[in-house]
PDB file of C-alpha atoms in Angstrom:
ATOM      1  CA  ASN A  75     280.139 -37.072  56.740  1.00  0.00           C
ATOM      2  CA  VAL A  76     280.783 -40.525  55.264  1.00  0.00           C
ATOM      3  CA  LEU A  77     282.409 -42.143  52.618  1.00  0.00           C
ATOM      4  CA  VAL A  78     279.808 -44.194  49.976  1.00  0.00           C
ATOM      5  CA  ALA A  79     280.996 -46.413  47.523  1.00  0.00           C
ATOM      6  CA  TYR A  80     278.786 -47.817  44.392  1.00  0.00           C
ATOM      7  CA  MET A  81     280.174 -51.021  43.845  1.00  0.00           C
ATOM      8  CA  PRO A  82     279.711 -54.718  44.795  1.00  0.00           C
ATOM      9  CA  TRP A  83     281.465 -56.693  47.104  1.00  0.00           C
ATOM     10  CA  GLU A  84     281.439 -60.185  47.211  1.00  0.00           C
ATOM     11  CA  GLY A  85     277.833 -60.913  47.698  1.00  0.00           C
ATOM     12  CA  TYR A  86     277.459 -58.811  50.607  1.00  0.00           C
ATOM     13  CA  ASN A  87     275.508 -55.895  49.559  1.00  0.00           C
ATOM     14  CA  SER A  88     273.197 -57.582  46.530  1.00  0.00           C
ATOM     15  CA  GLU A  89     269.886 -56.668  47.038  1.00  0.00           C
ATOM     16  CA  ASP A  90     269.072 -54.184  49.545  1.00  0.00           C
ATOM     17  CA  ALA A  91     272.165 -55.178  52.293  1.00  0.00           C
ATOM     18  CA  VAL A  92     274.580 -52.662  52.957  1.00  0.00           C
ATOM     19  CA  LEU A  93     278.373 -53.309  53.832  1.00  0.00           C
ATOM     20  CA  ILE A  94     279.443 -50.589  56.275  1.00  0.00           C
ATOM     21  CA  SER A  95     283.143 -49.918  58.341  1.00  0.00           C
ATOM     22  CA  GLU A  96     284.056 -50.494  61.942  1.00  0.00           C
ATOM     23  CA  ARG A  97     284.968 -46.623  61.549  1.00  0.00           C
ATOM     24  CA  LEU A  98     281.135 -45.949  62.353  1.00  0.00           C
ATOM     25  CA  VAL A  99     280.677 -48.050  65.317  1.00  0.00           C
ATOM     26  CA  TYR A 100     284.016 -46.668  66.903  1.00  0.00           C
ATOM     27  CA  GLY A 101     283.212 -43.521  65.827  1.00  0.00           C
ATOM     28  CA  ASP A 102     279.888 -43.457  67.345  1.00  0.00           C
ATOM     29  CA  ILE A 103     279.036 -41.780  64.079  1.00  0.00           C
ATOM     30  CA  TYR A 104     275.655 -43.608  64.100  1.00  0.00           C
ATOM     31  CA  THR A 105     275.055 -43.983  67.460  1.00  0.00           C
ATOM     32  CA  SER A 106     272.013 -43.246  69.070  1.00  0.00           C
ATOM     33  CA  PHE A 107     269.845 -43.373  72.445  1.00  0.00           C
ATOM     34  CA  HIS A 108     266.340 -44.669  72.918  1.00  0.00           C
ATOM     35  CA  ILE A 109     264.316 -44.067  75.341  1.00  0.00           C
ATOM     36  CA  ARG A 110     261.667 -46.233  76.725  1.00  0.00           C
ATOM     37  CA  LYS A 111     258.846 -46.086  79.514  1.00  0.00           C
ATOM     38  CA  TYR A 112     257.683 -48.966  81.575  1.00  0.00           C
ATOM     39  CA  GLU A 113     254.372 -47.918  83.049  1.00  0.00           C
ATOM     40  CA  ILE A 114     252.290 -50.057  85.822  1.00  0.00           C
ATOM     41  CA  GLN A 115     248.913 -49.512  87.930  1.00  0.00           C
ATOM     42  CA  THR A 116     247.884 -50.073  91.316  1.00  0.00           C
ATOM     43  CA  HIS A 117     244.153 -51.162  91.562  1.00  0.00           C
ATOM     44  CA  VAL A 118     241.578 -51.566  94.788  1.00  0.00           C
ATOM     45  CA  THR A 119     240.719 -55.568  93.944  1.00  0.00           C
ATOM     46  CA  SER A 120     237.423 -57.114  95.759  1.00  0.00           C
ATOM     47  CA  TYR A 121     240.440 -58.555  98.247  1.00  0.00           C
ATOM     48  CA  GLY A 122     242.189 -55.259  99.258  1.00  0.00           C
ATOM     49  CA  PRO A 123     244.208 -52.739  97.246  1.00  0.00           C
ATOM     50  CA  GLU A 124     247.480 -53.865  95.851  1.00  0.00           C
ATOM     51  CA  ARG A 125     250.647 -52.844  97.610  1.00  0.00           C
ATOM     52  CA  ILE A 126     253.759 -51.024  96.555  1.00  0.00           C
ATOM     53  CA  THR A 127     256.700 -52.208  98.637  1.00  0.00           C
ATOM     54  CA  ASN A 128     260.350 -53.253  98.547  1.00  0.00           C
ATOM     55  CA  GLU A 129     259.179 -56.223 100.759  1.00  0.00           C
ATOM     56  CA  ILE A 130     259.045 -59.551  98.132  1.00  0.00           C
ATOM     57  CA  PRO A 131     258.923 -62.675  99.185  1.00  0.00           C
ATOM     58  CA  HIS A 132     260.266 -65.526  97.352  1.00  0.00           C
ATOM     59  CA  LEU A 133     262.709 -63.237  95.260  1.00  0.00           C
ATOM     60  CA  LYS A 134     266.650 -62.921  94.880  1.00  0.00           C
ATOM     61  CA  ALA A 135     268.451 -59.956  96.521  1.00  0.00           C
ATOM     62  CA  TYR A 136     270.108 -58.860  93.488  1.00  0.00           C
ATOM     63  CA  LEU A 137     267.059 -58.621  91.606  1.00  0.00           C
ATOM     64  CA  LEU A 138     265.591 -56.154  93.901  1.00  0.00           C
ATOM     65  CA  ARG A 139     268.972 -54.275  94.470  1.00  0.00           C
ATOM     66  CA  ASN A 140     267.974 -51.175  92.813  1.00  0.00           C
ATOM     67  CA  LEU A 141     264.743 -50.457  94.799  1.00  0.00           C
ATOM     68  CA  ASP A 142     264.033 -47.579  97.455  1.00  0.00           C
ATOM     69  CA  LYS A 143     262.038 -47.990 100.557  1.00  0.00           C
ATOM     70  CA  ASN A 144     259.379 -47.102  98.534  1.00  0.00           C
ATOM     71  CA  GLY A 145     259.873 -50.314  96.313  1.00  0.00           C
ATOM     72  CA  ILE A 146     260.149 -48.179  93.168  1.00  0.00           C
ATOM     73  CA  VAL A 147     263.832 -48.186  91.272  1.00  0.00           C
ATOM     74  CA  MET A 148     266.176 -45.280  92.216  1.00  0.00           C
ATOM     75  CA  LEU A 149     267.647 -43.229  89.773  1.00  0.00           C
ATOM     76  CA  GLY A 150     270.512 -43.054  88.126  1.00  0.00           C
ATOM     77  CA  SER A 151     270.384 -47.142  87.722  1.00  0.00           C
ATOM     78  CA  TRP A 152     271.905 -49.638  85.776  1.00  0.00           C
ATOM     79  CA  VAL A 153     268.783 -52.004  85.228  1.00  0.00           C
ATOM     80  CA  GLU A 154     269.216 -55.708  82.800  1.00  0.00           C
ATOM     81  CA  THR A 155     266.799 -58.073  82.178  1.00  0.00           C
ATOM     82  CA  GLY A 156     264.499 -59.299  84.531  1.00  0.00           C
ATOM     83  CA  ASP A 157     265.269 -56.702  87.119  1.00  0.00           C
ATOM     84  CA  ILE A 158     262.561 -55.339  89.306  1.00  0.00           C
ATOM     85  CA  LEU A 159     261.377 -51.667  88.348  1.00  0.00           C
ATOM     86  CA  VAL A 160     258.582 -51.484  90.959  1.00  0.00           C
ATOM     87  CA  GLY A 161     257.473 -53.781  93.413  1.00  0.00           C
ATOM     88  CA  LYS A 162     253.899 -54.708  93.872  1.00  0.00           C
ATOM     89  CA  LEU A 163     251.624 -57.350  96.010  1.00  0.00           C
ATOM     90  CA  THR A 164     248.683 -58.123  94.795  1.00  0.00           C
ATOM     91  CA  PRO A 165     245.974 -60.018  97.212  1.00  0.00           C
ATOM     92  CA  GLN A 166     244.364 -62.892  96.476  1.00  0.00           C
ATOM     93  CA  VAL A 167     242.806 -65.716  98.880  1.00  0.00           C
ATOM     94  CA  ALA A 168     244.724 -69.182  99.457  1.00  0.00           C
ATOM     95  CA  LYS A 169     243.752 -72.850  98.479  1.00  0.00           C
ATOM     96  CA  GLU A 170     242.744 -74.475 101.538  1.00  0.00           C
ATOM     97  CA  SER A 171     245.447 -77.080 100.321  1.00  0.00           C
ATOM     98  CA  SER A 172     247.770 -74.409 101.372  1.00  0.00           C
ATOM     99  CA  TYR A 173     246.316 -73.837 105.263  1.00  0.00           C
ATOM    100  CA  THR A 174     248.468 -73.913 108.013  1.00  0.00           C
ATOM    101  CA  PRO A 175     247.155 -75.184 111.086  1.00  0.00           C
ATOM    102  CA  GLU A 176     245.939 -71.709 112.692  1.00  0.00           C
ATOM    103  CA  ASP A 177     244.459 -71.114 109.523  1.00  0.00           C
ATOM    104  CA  ARG A 178     242.443 -74.061 109.506  1.00  0.00           C
ATOM    105  CA  LEU A 179     241.270 -72.717 112.939  1.00  0.00           C
ATOM    106  CA  LEU A 180     240.504 -69.157 112.107  1.00  0.00           C
ATOM    107  CA  ARG A 181     238.515 -70.258 109.722  1.00  0.00           C
ATOM    108  CA  ALA A 182     236.199 -72.938 111.351  1.00  0.00           C
ATOM    109  CA  ILE A 183     235.630 -71.095 114.438  1.00  0.00           C
ATOM    110  CA  LEU A 184     235.916 -67.351 113.520  1.00  0.00           C
ATOM    111  CA  GLY A 185     234.757 -67.376 109.255  1.00  0.00           C
ATOM    112  CA  ILE A 186     237.721 -65.665 108.173  1.00  0.00           C
ATOM    113  CA  GLN A 187     238.908 -65.654 104.937  1.00  0.00           C
ATOM    114  CA  VAL A 188     243.029 -66.520 104.972  1.00  0.00           C
ATOM    115  CA  SER A 189     244.866 -64.164 101.768  1.00  0.00           C
ATOM    116  CA  THR A 190     247.908 -64.010 100.970  1.00  0.00           C
ATOM    117  CA  SER A 191     249.608 -61.761  98.664  1.00  0.00           C
ATOM    118  CA  LYS A 192     251.128 -62.357  94.795  1.00  0.00           C
ATOM    119  CA  GLU A 193     254.171 -60.832  93.192  1.00  0.00           C
ATOM    120  CA  THR A 194     253.187 -58.879  90.547  1.00  0.00           C
ATOM    121  CA  CYS A 195     256.097 -56.623  89.594  1.00  0.00           C
ATOM    122  CA  LEU A 196     257.187 -54.529  87.165  1.00  0.00           C
ATOM    123  CA  LYS A 197     260.418 -56.263  85.496  1.00  0.00           C
ATOM    124  CA  LEU A 198     262.271 -55.277  82.649  1.00  0.00           C
ATOM    125  CA  PRO A 199     261.345 -57.433  79.990  1.00  0.00           C
ATOM    126  CA  ILE A 200     263.748 -59.652  77.762  1.00  0.00           C
ATOM    127  CA  GLY A 201     266.270 -57.827  75.454  1.00  0.00           C
ATOM    128  CA  GLY A 202     265.948 -54.334  78.057  1.00  0.00           C
ATOM    129  CA  ARG A 203     268.936 -52.757  79.267  1.00  0.00           C
ATOM    130  CA  GLY A 204     270.109 -49.413  80.435  1.00  0.00           C
ATOM    131  CA  ARG A 205     269.915 -46.560  82.736  1.00  0.00           C
ATOM    132  CA  VAL A 206     267.195 -45.984  84.852  1.00  0.00           C
ATOM    133  CA  ILE A 207     266.993 -41.699  83.508  1.00  0.00           C
ATOM    134  CA  ASP A 208     263.301 -40.670  85.524  1.00  0.00           C
ATOM    135  CA  VAL A 209     260.599 -42.152  87.819  1.00  0.00           C
ATOM    136  CA  ARG A 210     256.797 -40.333  87.942  1.00  0.00           C
ATOM    137  CA  TRP A 211     254.639 -41.487  90.644  1.00  0.00           C
ATOM    138  CA  VAL A 212     251.199 -40.061  89.430  1.00  0.00           C
ATOM    139  CA  GLN A 213     248.581 -40.429  92.509  1.00  0.00           C
ATOM    140  CA  LYS A 214     245.108 -39.461  92.410  1.00  0.00           C
ATOM    141  CA  LYS A 215     242.563 -38.912  95.123  1.00  0.00           C
ATOM    142  CA  GLY A 216     240.653 -41.622  95.910  1.00  0.00           C
ATOM    143  CA  VAL A 217     241.995 -44.495  94.024  1.00  0.00           C
ATOM    144  CA  SER A 218     240.071 -46.818  93.229  1.00  0.00           C
ATOM    145  CA  SER A 219     239.520 -49.966  89.934  1.00  0.00           C
ATOM    146  CA  TYR A 220     238.597 -47.180  88.368  1.00  0.00           C
ATOM    147  CA  ASN A 221     241.313 -44.256  88.888  1.00  0.00           C
ATOM    148  CA  PRO A 222     244.074 -46.201  89.189  1.00  0.00           C
ATOM    149  CA  GLU A 223     247.891 -44.942  90.595  1.00  0.00           C
ATOM    150  CA  LYS A 224     250.244 -45.506  87.975  1.00  0.00           C
ATOM    151  CA  ILE A 225     254.213 -45.283  88.012  1.00  0.00           C
ATOM    152  CA  HIS A 226     256.069 -44.465  84.976  1.00  0.00           C
ATOM    153  CA  VAL A 227     259.759 -45.615  84.883  1.00  0.00           C
ATOM    154  CA  TYR A 228     262.089 -44.058  81.543  1.00  0.00           C
ATOM    155  CA  ILE A 229     265.207 -46.342  80.703  1.00  0.00           C
ATOM    156  CA  SER A 230     267.739 -44.972  78.225  1.00  0.00           C
ATOM    157  CA  GLN A 231     269.104 -46.993  76.034  1.00  0.00           C
ATOM    158  CA  LYS A 232     272.673 -46.658  74.169  1.00  0.00           C
ATOM    159  CA  ARG A 233     272.594 -48.570  70.717  1.00  0.00           C
ATOM    160  CA  GLU A 234     275.584 -48.554  68.600  1.00  0.00           C
ATOM    161  CA  ILE A 235     275.192 -49.631  64.519  1.00  0.00           C
ATOM    162  CA  LYS A 236     275.046 -53.591  64.244  1.00  0.00           C
ATOM    163  CA  VAL A 237     274.146 -56.233  61.640  1.00  0.00           C
ATOM    164  CA  GLY A 238     270.522 -56.306  60.872  1.00  0.00           C
ATOM    165  CA  ASP A 239     269.879 -52.244  61.434  1.00  0.00           C
ATOM    166  CA  LYS A 240     268.036 -50.788  58.695  1.00  0.00           C
ATOM    167  CA  VAL A 241     269.665 -47.593  56.970  1.00  0.00           C
ATOM    168  CA  ALA A 242     267.288 -45.034  55.086  1.00  0.00           C
ATOM    169  CA  GLY A 243     268.351 -41.786  52.799  1.00  0.00           C
ATOM    170  CA  ARG A 244     266.409 -38.853  51.821  1.00  0.00           C
ATOM    171  CA  HIS A 245     265.763 -40.468  48.710  1.00  0.00           C
ATOM    172  CA  GLY A 246     263.780 -43.649  49.455  1.00  0.00           C
ATOM    173  CA  ASN A 247     266.694 -45.385  49.754  1.00  0.00           C
ATOM    174  CA  LYS A 248     267.340 -48.068  52.577  1.00  0.00           C
ATOM    175  CA  GLY A 249     269.159 -51.217  52.991  1.00  0.00           C
ATOM    176  CA  ILE A 250     270.164 -53.878  56.045  1.00  0.00           C
ATOM    177  CA  ILE A 251     273.247 -53.506  57.507  1.00  0.00           C
ATOM    178  CA  SER A 252     274.907 -57.259  56.360  1.00  0.00           C
ATOM    179  CA  LYS A 253     278.539 -56.694  57.200  1.00  0.00           C
ATOM    180  CA  ILE A 254     280.936 -54.605  59.480  1.00  0.00           C
ATOM    181  CA  LEU A 255     284.690 -54.429  58.109  1.00  0.00           C
ATOM    182  CA  PRO A 256     287.917 -53.554  59.575  1.00  0.00           C
ATOM    183  CA  ARG A 257     288.856 -50.532  57.695  1.00  0.00           C
ATOM    184  CA  GLN A 258     291.899 -51.960  56.406  1.00  0.00           C
ATOM    185  CA  ASP A 259     289.345 -54.135  54.419  1.00  0.00           C
ATOM    186  CA  MET A 260     287.297 -52.095  53.310  1.00  0.00           C
ATOM    187  CA  PRO A 261     287.617 -50.979  49.589  1.00  0.00           C
ATOM    188  CA  TYR A 262     289.970 -47.740  49.008  1.00  0.00           C
ATOM    189  CA  LEU A 263     290.220 -44.766  46.724  1.00  0.00           C
ATOM    190  CA  GLN A 264     293.215 -43.919  44.732  1.00  0.00           C
ATOM    191  CA  ASP A 265     294.514 -41.619  46.914  1.00  0.00           C
ATOM    192  CA  GLY A 266     294.412 -44.364  50.502  1.00  0.00           C
ATOM    193  CA  ARG A 267     291.511 -43.716  51.864  1.00  0.00           C
ATOM    194  CA  SER A 268     289.140 -46.279  52.773  1.00  0.00           C
ATOM    195  CA  VAL A 269     285.065 -45.838  52.239  1.00  0.00           C
ATOM    196  CA  ASP A 270     282.741 -46.042  55.405  1.00  0.00           C
ATOM    197  CA  MET A 271     279.586 -48.028  53.562  1.00  0.00           C
ATOM    198  CA  VAL A 272     278.923 -49.783  50.289  1.00  0.00           C
ATOM    199  CA  PHE A 273     275.878 -49.856  48.473  1.00  0.00           C
ATOM    200  CA  ASN A 274     274.354 -51.921  45.636  1.00  0.00           C
ATOM    201  CA  PRO A 275     274.616 -50.180  42.236  1.00  0.00           C
ATOM    202  CA  LEU A 276     271.230 -52.315  41.074  1.00  0.00           C
ATOM    203  CA  GLY A 277     269.837 -50.601  43.710  1.00  0.00           C
ATOM    204  CA  VAL A 278     269.238 -47.100  42.213  1.00  0.00           C
ATOM    205  CA  PRO A 279     267.744 -47.743  38.910  1.00  0.00           C
ATOM    206  CA  SER A 280     264.933 -50.480  40.430  1.00  0.00           C
ATOM    207  CA  ARG A 281     263.917 -47.773  42.762  1.00  0.00           C
ATOM    208  CA  MET A 282     264.546 -44.921  40.513  1.00  0.00           C
ATOM    209  CA  ASN A 283     265.555 -42.496  43.187  1.00  0.00           C
ATOM    210  CA  VAL A 284     268.796 -40.810  41.192  1.00  0.00           C
ATOM    211  CA  GLY A 285     268.848 -38.226  43.424  1.00  0.00           C
ATOM    212  CA  GLN A 286     271.188 -40.123  46.319  1.00  0.00           C
ATOM    213  CA  ILE A 287     273.413 -40.019  43.244  1.00  0.00           C
ATOM    214  CA  PHE A 288     273.548 -36.619  42.970  1.00  0.00           C
ATOM    215  CA  GLU A 289     273.810 -35.776  46.383  1.00  0.00           C
ATOM    216  CA  CYS A 290     277.014 -38.232  47.029  1.00  0.00           C
ATOM    217  CA  SER A 291     278.603 -36.215  44.130  1.00  0.00           C
ATOM    218  CA  LEU A 292     278.022 -32.852  45.584  1.00  0.00           C
ATOM    219  CA  GLY A 293     279.246 -34.273  49.178  1.00  0.00           C
ATOM    220  CA  LEU A 294     282.200 -35.730  46.967  1.00  0.00           C
ATOM    221  CA  ALA A 295     282.716 -32.478  45.337  1.00  0.00           C
ATOM    222  CA  GLY A 296     282.839 -30.008  48.562  1.00  0.00           C
ATOM    223  CA  ASP A 297     284.661 -32.423  50.392  1.00  0.00           C
ATOM    224  CA  LEU A 298     287.392 -32.375  48.068  1.00  0.00           C
ATOM    225  CA  LEU A 299     287.241 -28.524  47.293  1.00  0.00           C
ATOM    226  CA  GLY A 300     286.876 -27.669  51.108  1.00  0.00           C
ATOM    227  CA  ARG A 301     283.887 -25.871  51.241  1.00  0.00           C
ATOM    228  CA  HIS A 302     280.011 -26.214  52.355  1.00  0.00           C
ATOM    229  CA  TYR A 303     276.908 -26.229  50.234  1.00  0.00           C
ATOM    230  CA  ARG A 304     273.294 -25.317  51.024  1.00  0.00           C
ATOM    231  CA  ILE A 305     270.498 -26.822  48.776  1.00  0.00           C
ATOM    232  CA  ALA A 306     266.990 -25.745  49.128  1.00  0.00           C
ATOM    233  CA  PRO A 307     264.294 -28.507  48.158  1.00  0.00           C
ATOM    234  CA  PHE A 308     264.273 -28.666  43.674  1.00  0.00           C
ATOM    235  CA  ASP A 309     260.951 -27.060  43.143  1.00  0.00           C
ATOM    236  CA  GLU A 310     261.007 -26.437  39.612  1.00  0.00           C
ATOM    237  CA  ARG A 311     262.457 -22.684  40.292  1.00  0.00           C
ATOM    238  CA  TYR A 312     264.576 -22.193  37.706  1.00  0.00           C
ATOM    239  CA  GLU A 313     262.212 -23.783  34.324  1.00  0.00           C
ATOM    240  CA  GLN A 314     259.564 -25.434  33.399  1.00  0.00           C
ATOM    241  CA  GLU A 315     260.526 -29.157  33.116  1.00  0.00           C
ATOM    242  CA  ALA A 316     263.565 -28.016  35.253  1.00  0.00           C
ATOM    243  CA  SER A 317     264.085 -31.794  37.521  1.00  0.00           C
ATOM    244  CA  ARG A 318     262.962 -34.303  34.008  1.00  0.00           C
ATOM    245  CA  LYS A 319     265.908 -32.197  31.881  1.00  0.00           C
ATOM    246  CA  LEU A 320     268.378 -32.872  34.852  1.00  0.00           C
ATOM    247  CA  VAL A 321     267.679 -36.557  34.876  1.00  0.00           C
TER     248      VAL A 321
END
């Protein structure tokens, strides 16, 4: 559980700002795992089908280090921003200015169009990093421009709570983390315990969500008494207008 205080603290929790302790970071209390799916398709173009391969020209070797022999990232690989997840080449017609003498001869005598391949790999976008946890290659019969193959790559990323993240309660109260302080710099109780989170008290009447005050009070009472409470949703089952009288 988290020990919460309602008090101003040097302006760092004004408006919707929230001040938290480093204990929430080191204790992984608000640490979460995010799974993102990245997808690429292979089509049949007018110059030929696209190819999935690990042989991508003009790319540095370290960008291709996680690809298997088929050109798809291996399970368990740790990937960073810019790494290749799926290697793909798309055929295209080369410009005449880039023809070699041999290519010019073939076109002049046989009328053969010289084609090259363009790198159209699936790359991890900026800000992405994590562990590859699943790869799915959806192969279909009769691949065409209307029925492409698809490759799905799932990447798991561990995220710790940080400045700028939004936190919210079950009563509509929400705020942005403005500062993370060491435990010794946080406000503390009479028994020396430091609080974990500081909210602005002005955020309660302005948003009319006094339920968070009752929840915090009940939680503190349960902590001091060493007991756990399970509370059902308050649904006026005790008497009419019970909630209005309580407020």
